[in-house]
Short mmCIF file of C-alpha atoms and ligand atoms in Angstrom, two decimals:
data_model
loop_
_atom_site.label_atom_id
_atom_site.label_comp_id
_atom_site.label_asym_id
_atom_site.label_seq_id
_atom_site.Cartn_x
_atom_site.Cartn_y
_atom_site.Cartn_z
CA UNK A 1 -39.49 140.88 160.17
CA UNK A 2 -35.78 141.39 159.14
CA UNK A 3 -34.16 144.53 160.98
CA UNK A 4 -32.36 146.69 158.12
CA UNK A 5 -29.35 145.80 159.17
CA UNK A 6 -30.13 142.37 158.40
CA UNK A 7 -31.29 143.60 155.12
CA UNK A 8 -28.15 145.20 154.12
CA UNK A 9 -26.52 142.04 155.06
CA UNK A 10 -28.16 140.04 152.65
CA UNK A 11 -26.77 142.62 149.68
CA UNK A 12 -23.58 142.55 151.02
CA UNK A 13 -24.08 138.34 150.52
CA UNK A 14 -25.22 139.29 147.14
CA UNK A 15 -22.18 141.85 146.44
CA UNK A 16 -20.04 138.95 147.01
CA UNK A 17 -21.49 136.86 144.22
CA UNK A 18 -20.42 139.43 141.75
CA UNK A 19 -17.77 138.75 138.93
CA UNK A 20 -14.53 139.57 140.57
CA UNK A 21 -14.60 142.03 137.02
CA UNK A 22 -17.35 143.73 138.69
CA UNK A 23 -18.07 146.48 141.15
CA UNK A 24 -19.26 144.68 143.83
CA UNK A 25 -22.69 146.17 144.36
CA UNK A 26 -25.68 143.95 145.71
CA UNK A 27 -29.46 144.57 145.43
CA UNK A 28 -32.07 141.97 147.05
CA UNK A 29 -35.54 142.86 147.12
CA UNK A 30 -38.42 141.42 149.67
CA UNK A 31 -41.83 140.99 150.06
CA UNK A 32 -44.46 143.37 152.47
CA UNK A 33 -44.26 139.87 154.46
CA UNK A 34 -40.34 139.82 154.61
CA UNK A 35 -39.83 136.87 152.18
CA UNK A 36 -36.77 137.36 149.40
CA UNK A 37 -37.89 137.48 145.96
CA UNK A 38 -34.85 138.27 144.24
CA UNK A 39 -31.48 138.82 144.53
CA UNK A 40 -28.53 139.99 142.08
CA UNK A 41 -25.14 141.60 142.07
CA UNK A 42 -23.84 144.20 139.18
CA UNK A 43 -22.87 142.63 136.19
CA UNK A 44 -22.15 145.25 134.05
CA UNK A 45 -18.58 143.72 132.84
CA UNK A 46 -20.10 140.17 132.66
CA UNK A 47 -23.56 141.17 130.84
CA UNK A 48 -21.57 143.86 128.81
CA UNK A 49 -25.05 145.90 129.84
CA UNK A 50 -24.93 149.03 130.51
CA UNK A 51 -28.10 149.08 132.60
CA UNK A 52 -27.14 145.80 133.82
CA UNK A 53 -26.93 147.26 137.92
CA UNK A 54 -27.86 145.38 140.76
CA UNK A 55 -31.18 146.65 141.46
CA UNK A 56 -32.19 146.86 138.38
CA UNK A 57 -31.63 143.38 137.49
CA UNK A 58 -33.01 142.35 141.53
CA UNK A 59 -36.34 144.15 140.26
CA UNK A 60 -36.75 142.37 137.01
CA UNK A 61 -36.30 138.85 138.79
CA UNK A 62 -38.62 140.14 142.06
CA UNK A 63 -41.26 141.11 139.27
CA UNK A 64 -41.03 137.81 137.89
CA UNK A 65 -42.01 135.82 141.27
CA UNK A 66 -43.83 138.55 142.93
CA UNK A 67 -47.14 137.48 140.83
CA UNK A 68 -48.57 141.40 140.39
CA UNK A 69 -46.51 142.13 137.10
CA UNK A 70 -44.33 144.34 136.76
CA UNK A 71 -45.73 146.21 140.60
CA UNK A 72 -43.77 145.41 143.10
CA UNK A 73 -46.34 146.79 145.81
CA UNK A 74 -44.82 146.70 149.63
CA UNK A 75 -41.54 145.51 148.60
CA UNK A 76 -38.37 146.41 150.07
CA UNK A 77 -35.23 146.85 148.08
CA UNK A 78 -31.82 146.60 150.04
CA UNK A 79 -28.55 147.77 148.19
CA UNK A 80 -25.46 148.15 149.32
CA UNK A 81 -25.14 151.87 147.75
CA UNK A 82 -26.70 154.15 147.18
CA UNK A 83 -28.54 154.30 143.35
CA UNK A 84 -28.02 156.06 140.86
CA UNK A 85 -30.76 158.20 138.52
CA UNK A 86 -31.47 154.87 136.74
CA UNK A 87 -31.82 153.26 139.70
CA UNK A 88 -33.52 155.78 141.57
CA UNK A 89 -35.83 155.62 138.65
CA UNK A 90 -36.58 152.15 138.35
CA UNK A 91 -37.55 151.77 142.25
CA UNK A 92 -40.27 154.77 141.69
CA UNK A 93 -41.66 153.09 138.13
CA UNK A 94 -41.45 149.71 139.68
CA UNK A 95 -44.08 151.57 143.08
CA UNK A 96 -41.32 149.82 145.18
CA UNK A 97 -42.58 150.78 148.86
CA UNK A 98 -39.54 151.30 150.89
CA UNK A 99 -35.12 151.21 150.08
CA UNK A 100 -32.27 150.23 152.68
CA UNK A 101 -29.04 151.09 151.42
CA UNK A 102 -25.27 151.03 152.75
CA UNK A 103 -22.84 153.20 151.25
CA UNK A 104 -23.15 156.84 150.53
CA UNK A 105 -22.34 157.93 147.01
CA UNK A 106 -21.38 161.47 146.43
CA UNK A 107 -20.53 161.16 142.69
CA UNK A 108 -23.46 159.15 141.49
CA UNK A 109 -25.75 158.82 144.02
CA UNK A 110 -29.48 159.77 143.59
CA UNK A 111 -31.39 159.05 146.69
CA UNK A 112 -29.87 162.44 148.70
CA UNK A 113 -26.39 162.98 147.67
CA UNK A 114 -26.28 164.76 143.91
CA UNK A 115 -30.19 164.66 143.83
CA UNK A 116 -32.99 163.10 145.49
CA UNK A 117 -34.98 160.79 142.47
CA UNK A 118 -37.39 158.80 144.69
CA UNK A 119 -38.49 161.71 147.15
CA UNK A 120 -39.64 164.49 144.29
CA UNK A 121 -42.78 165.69 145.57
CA UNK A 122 -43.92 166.01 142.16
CA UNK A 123 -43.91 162.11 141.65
CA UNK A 124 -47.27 160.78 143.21
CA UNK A 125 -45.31 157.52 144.41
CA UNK A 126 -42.54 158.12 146.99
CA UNK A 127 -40.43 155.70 148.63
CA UNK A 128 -39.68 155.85 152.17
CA UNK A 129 -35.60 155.71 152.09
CA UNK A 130 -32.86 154.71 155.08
CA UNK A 131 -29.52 155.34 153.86
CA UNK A 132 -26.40 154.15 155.89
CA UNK A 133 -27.16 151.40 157.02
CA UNK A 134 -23.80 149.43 157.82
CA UNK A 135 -22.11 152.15 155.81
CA UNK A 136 -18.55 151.38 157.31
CA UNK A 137 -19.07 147.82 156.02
CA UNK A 138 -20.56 148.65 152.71
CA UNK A 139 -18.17 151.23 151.70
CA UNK A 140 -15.20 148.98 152.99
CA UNK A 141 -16.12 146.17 150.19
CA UNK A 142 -16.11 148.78 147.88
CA UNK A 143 -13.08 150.26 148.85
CA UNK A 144 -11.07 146.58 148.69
CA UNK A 145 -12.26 146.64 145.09
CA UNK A 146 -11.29 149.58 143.65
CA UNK A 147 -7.61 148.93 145.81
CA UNK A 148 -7.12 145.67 144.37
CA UNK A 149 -7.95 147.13 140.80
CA UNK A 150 -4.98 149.75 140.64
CA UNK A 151 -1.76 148.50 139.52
ZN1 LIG B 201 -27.79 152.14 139.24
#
C-alpha cells in the first residue's frame, strides 16, 4: 500500500500536468487495492468548465475503469487541496471511502476549513479525511502560481 504521502505525491505529479492557464490543482484517485484509476489536473481555463476541477474530472475517469458504475466503493482520492462544496459533494455522491489532501484552504475549502461537506452526520456515507499531508509542498506550487500570475 502507498503511504499518503506518496499519495499526495502523485497529485502533485498530476498538478504539474495542468495548463500553465490553470490553477495547478491535482486529483488522482485509487483503488481499495492501491492501483490508480484516474488521474487529472484542473482545467477550468482549458475546458472553459466551470465544474471542470480536478477531482471532479479524476472521479468521472476512475468511474469509468473502476467497473461498479458510477460507485467508487474503497477508493481513495488524493488532491493537492483541499475541495471545495462541489467537490466535497461529489466525493460523498460518488461513496468515495477515504480523501488525502495537501493544502489547507481557508476561502473555499469544504472538508474543515469554511464547512465540513463530507463529515455531516446527517449524510449516511462519510469519508474518512487526512488533510495536510505535504502541506508546505502543496501550498508552495500554489503559491509559485498565483506569483508568476501578477504583473
Ligand atoms: Zn472543487
Amino acid at each position: 500500500m502507498l503511504s499518503d504521502e506518496e499519495l499526495v505525491r502523485a497529485a502533485l505529479a498530476a498538478a504539474a500536468a495542468a495548463d500553465p492557464r490553470d490553477v495547478p490543482v491535482g486529483a488522482v484517485v485509487f483503488d481499495a487495492s492501491g492501483r490508480e484509476l484516474a488521474r487529472a489536473a484542473n482545467a477550468r481555463e482549458a475546458l472553459g468548465d466551470p465544474t471542470a476541477h480536478a477531482e471532479v474530472l479524476a472521479l468521472r475517469r476512475a468511474a469509468e475503469v473502476h467497473g461498479d458504475g458510477w460507485r467508487l466503493a474503497g477508493a481513495t482520492l488524493a488532491v493537492t487541496l483541499e475541495p471545495c462544496t462541489m467537490c466535497a459533494g461529489a466525493l460523498v455522491a460518488a461513496r468515495v471511502e477515504r480523501l488525502v489532501f495537501g493544502a489547507w484552504e481557508p476561502k473555499t475549502g469544504a472538508v474543515g476549513s469554511l464547512w465540513d461537506v463530507v463529515r455531516d452526520r446527517r449524510l449516511n456515507h462519510r469519508p474518512q479525511v487526512r488533510g495536510g499531508v505535504l502541506e508546505t509542498e502543496c501550498a508552495a506550487t500554489l503559491d509559485a502560481f498565483f506569483r508568476s500570475q501578477r504583473p
